[in-house]
CSV table of C-alpha atoms in Angstrom, one decimal:
chain,number,residue,atom,x,y,z
P,1,MET,CA,56.3,66.6,54.3
P,2,ALA,CA,52.7,67.4,52.6
P,3,HIS,CA,51.6,64.4,49.8
P,4,PRO,CA,50.9,65.1,46.7
P,5,VAL,CA,47.6,66.7,44.5
P,6,SER,CA,45.4,63.3,43.7
P,7,GLU,CA,43.8,63.3,40.4
P,8,VAL,CA,39.8,63.9,40.5
P,9,LEU,CA,38.2,60.9,38.8
P,10,ARG,CA,36.5,62.8,36.4
P,11,PRO,CA,31.7,61.8,36.3
P,12,LEU,CA,31.1,57.8,35.0
P,13,THR,CA,28.0,57.8,32.6
P,14,GLN,CA,25.3,56.0,33.4
P,15,GLU,CA,26.5,53.6,31.0
P,16,LYS,CA,30.5,52.9,32.4
P,17,ARG,CA,28.4,53.5,36.2
P,18,SER,CA,26.3,50.5,35.2
P,19,GLU,CA,28.6,48.3,34.4
P,20,LEU,CA,30.6,49.0,37.2
P,21,GLN,CA,27.4,48.2,39.5
P,22,CYS,CA,27.2,44.6,37.5
P,23,VAL,CA,30.6,44.3,38.0
P,24,LYS,CA,30.6,45.5,41.6
P,25,HIS,CA,27.4,42.9,41.6
P,26,ALA,CA,29.0,39.9,40.4
P,27,SER,CA,29.9,36.6,42.3
P,28,SER,CA,32.1,35.9,39.3
P,29,GLU,CA,34.5,38.8,39.9
P,30,PRO,CA,37.6,37.6,40.4
P,31,HIS,CA,38.1,39.8,44.1
P,32,LEU,CA,41.1,42.3,42.6
P,33,ARG,CA,38.4,43.6,39.9
P,34,HIS,CA,35.7,44.1,42.3
P,35,GLN,CA,38.4,45.9,44.8
P,36,ARG,CA,39.3,47.9,41.8
P,37,THR,CA,34.9,49.1,40.8
P,38,VAL,CA,33.9,49.6,44.9
P,39,ALA,CA,37.0,52.4,44.4
P,40,LEU,CA,35.9,54.3,41.3
P,41,LEU,CA,31.9,53.8,42.3
P,42,ALA,CA,32.7,54.8,45.9
P,43,MET,CA,35.2,57.8,44.5
P,44,ALA,CA,32.6,58.8,41.9
P,45,GLU,CA,30.2,58.8,44.5
P,46,GLY,CA,32.0,61.5,45.8
P,47,ALA,CA,33.7,60.0,48.8
P,48,SER,CA,38.0,61.1,49.4
P,49,HIS,CA,40.6,58.4,48.1
P,50,ILE,CA,40.8,57.8,52.3
P,51,LYS,CA,36.6,56.6,52.9
P,52,ALA,CA,37.2,54.8,48.6
P,53,ALA,CA,40.6,52.6,50.3
P,54,GLN,CA,38.3,51.6,52.7
P,55,GLN,CA,35.6,50.4,51.2
P,56,ALA,CA,38.2,48.6,49.0
P,57,GLY,CA,39.3,46.7,52.0
P,58,TRP,CA,42.6,48.5,51.1
P,59,SER,CA,44.8,49.5,54.3
P,60,THR,CA,47.1,52.1,51.8
P,61,LEU,CA,46.0,54.8,49.3
P,62,ALA,CA,48.5,53.6,47.0
P,63,PRO,CA,46.2,51.3,45.1
P,64,VAL,CA,43.5,54.3,44.9
P,65,ARG,CA,45.4,57.2,43.4
P,66,LYS,CA,46.6,54.9,41.1
P,67,LEU,CA,43.6,53.2,39.5
P,68,VAL,CA,41.8,56.7,39.4
P,69,GLY,CA,45.0,57.7,37.2
P,70,ARG,CA,45.2,54.6,34.6
P,71,PHE,CA,40.5,55.1,34.9
P,72,THR,CA,42.1,58.7,33.1
P,73,GLU,CA,43.9,56.6,30.6
P,74,GLN,CA,42.1,53.4,30.0
P,75,GLY,CA,38.1,54.0,31.4
P,76,LEU,CA,37.0,49.9,32.0
P,77,GLY,CA,40.3,48.3,30.8
P,78,THR,CA,41.4,49.3,34.2
P,79,LEU,CA,39.7,47.0,35.7
P,80,ASN,CA,41.8,43.8,34.7
P,81,ASP,CA,45.1,43.1,35.5
P,82,PRO,CA,47.8,45.0,33.3
P,83,PRO,CA,50.0,42.7,30.8
P,84,ARG,CA,52.4,40.5,32.8
P,85,ARG,CA,55.9,38.9,31.7
P,86,GLY,CA,56.2,35.7,30.2
P,87,ARG,CA,55.4,34.6,27.1
P,88,ALA,CA,53.4,36.1,24.7
P,89,VAL,CA,50.0,34.6,23.7
P,90,ARG,CA,50.8,33.5,20.4
P,91,TYR,CA,47.3,31.7,19.0
P,92,GLY,CA,44.2,33.9,20.5
P,93,ALA,CA,40.7,32.7,20.6
P,94,ALA,CA,39.9,33.1,16.3
P,95,LYS,CA,43.2,31.2,15.4
P,96,LYS,CA,41.8,28.7,18.8
P,97,ALA,CA,38.7,28.7,16.6
P,98,ARG,CA,39.9,28.0,12.7
P,99,ILE,CA,42.8,25.0,14.4
P,100,LEU,CA,39.4,23.5,15.5
P,101,GLN,CA,37.7,23.8,12.3
P,102,GLU,CA,40.3,22.9,10.4
P,103,ALA,CA,40.8,19.6,12.6
P,104,CYS,CA,37.8,18.4,12.8
P,105,ARG,CA,37.3,18.6,9.6
P,106,THR,CA,36.7,15.4,7.9
P,107,PRO,CA,39.6,14.4,5.5
P,108,ASP,CA,38.5,14.4,1.3
P,109,ARG,CA,40.2,11.9,-1.1
P,110,ALA,CA,40.4,14.2,-3.4
P,111,GLU,CA,41.7,16.2,-1.6
P,112,ASP,CA,43.8,15.5,0.4
P,113,ALA,CA,44.9,12.5,-1.1
P,114,THR,CA,44.0,10.5,2.0
P,115,ALA,CA,40.5,9.1,3.9
P,116,ASN,CA,42.4,8.7,7.1
P,117,TRP,CA,43.1,11.0,9.8
P,118,SER,CA,45.9,12.6,11.4
P,119,LEU,CA,47.8,15.5,13.1
P,120,SER,CA,49.5,16.4,10.6
P,121,LEU,CA,46.6,17.0,7.5
P,122,PRO,CA,44.8,19.5,9.4
P,123,GLN,CA,48.9,21.1,9.8
P,124,GLN,CA,49.8,21.5,6.2
P,125,ALA,CA,45.9,22.5,5.3
P,126,LEU,CA,46.1,25.4,8.0
P,127,ARG,CA,50.6,26.1,6.3
P,128,LYS,CA,48.9,26.4,2.8
P,129,ALA,CA,45.5,28.2,3.6
P,130,PRO,CA,46.0,32.2,2.5
P,131,ASP,CA,44.7,32.9,5.6
P,132,GLY,CA,46.7,29.9,7.4
P,133,LEU,CA,48.7,29.8,10.0
P,134,PRO,CA,52.3,29.4,8.9
P,135,GLN,CA,53.9,28.0,11.5
P,136,VAL,CA,51.0,26.2,13.7
P,137,SER,CA,52.9,22.4,14.7
P,138,THR,CA,50.7,18.8,15.4
P,139,PHE,CA,50.8,19.7,19.4
P,140,THR,CA,49.0,23.5,18.1
P,141,ILE,CA,47.0,22.0,16.7
P,142,LEU,CA,46.9,18.3,19.6
P,143,LEU,CA,45.7,20.9,22.6
P,144,PRO,CA,42.7,22.5,21.3
P,145,CYS,CA,41.0,18.5,19.9
P,146,THR,CA,42.7,16.3,22.9
P,147,ARG,CA,40.4,19.6,25.5
P,148,GLN,CA,37.0,19.3,23.0
P,149,ALA,CA,37.3,15.3,24.0
P,150,ILE,CA,38.1,15.0,27.4
P,151,ALA,CA,34.8,17.7,26.6
P,152,GLY,CA,33.1,14.5,25.3
P,153,ARG,CA,32.5,16.3,22.3
P,154,ARG,CA,34.1,14.6,19.6
P,155,ALA,CA,35.7,17.1,17.8
P,156,VAL,CA,38.2,14.8,16.4
P,157,PRO,CA,37.2,12.6,13.7
P,158,GLY,CA,37.7,8.5,15.1
P,159,ALA,CA,38.3,10.6,18.8
P,160,ILE,CA,36.7,7.8,21.7
P,161,PRO,CA,34.9,10.7,24.3
P,162,ALA,CA,35.8,10.5,27.8
P,163,GLU,CA,34.0,8.6,30.2
P,164,ARG,CA,31.8,10.8,32.5
């Protein structure tokens, strides 16, 4: 039985090619991302699916076929792993920064009606703010504060810096 005709890789722009080259030569990239980059660059240089798979270190053609198909649809987003099952991220980087900003704020006697910092103080402020987070919990506030304190940055007013 003959193999189905594989998609041909669309021509790469110089910008995409240079970005792929950077990913290929970066030592900090995950191995799978590096393999995908090597396969895409091999295909862009005119290599067959077999040669691209060999250069990437794959023993079958299936990953190359899937990669070329996804690259046609998604572009450079193909290099990243697709989303997996599990709990969805509730608070992204911007919301975490907002939580940390509110947690690091020193209480105002007039506005907050207290001079002492507590976990419920930023929680109430975040829930009431127009750009706030109506369902934020004290545990959600505690996590970034703890990470900052462990890093020795004293995120929370009165926090004890970690020993180094």
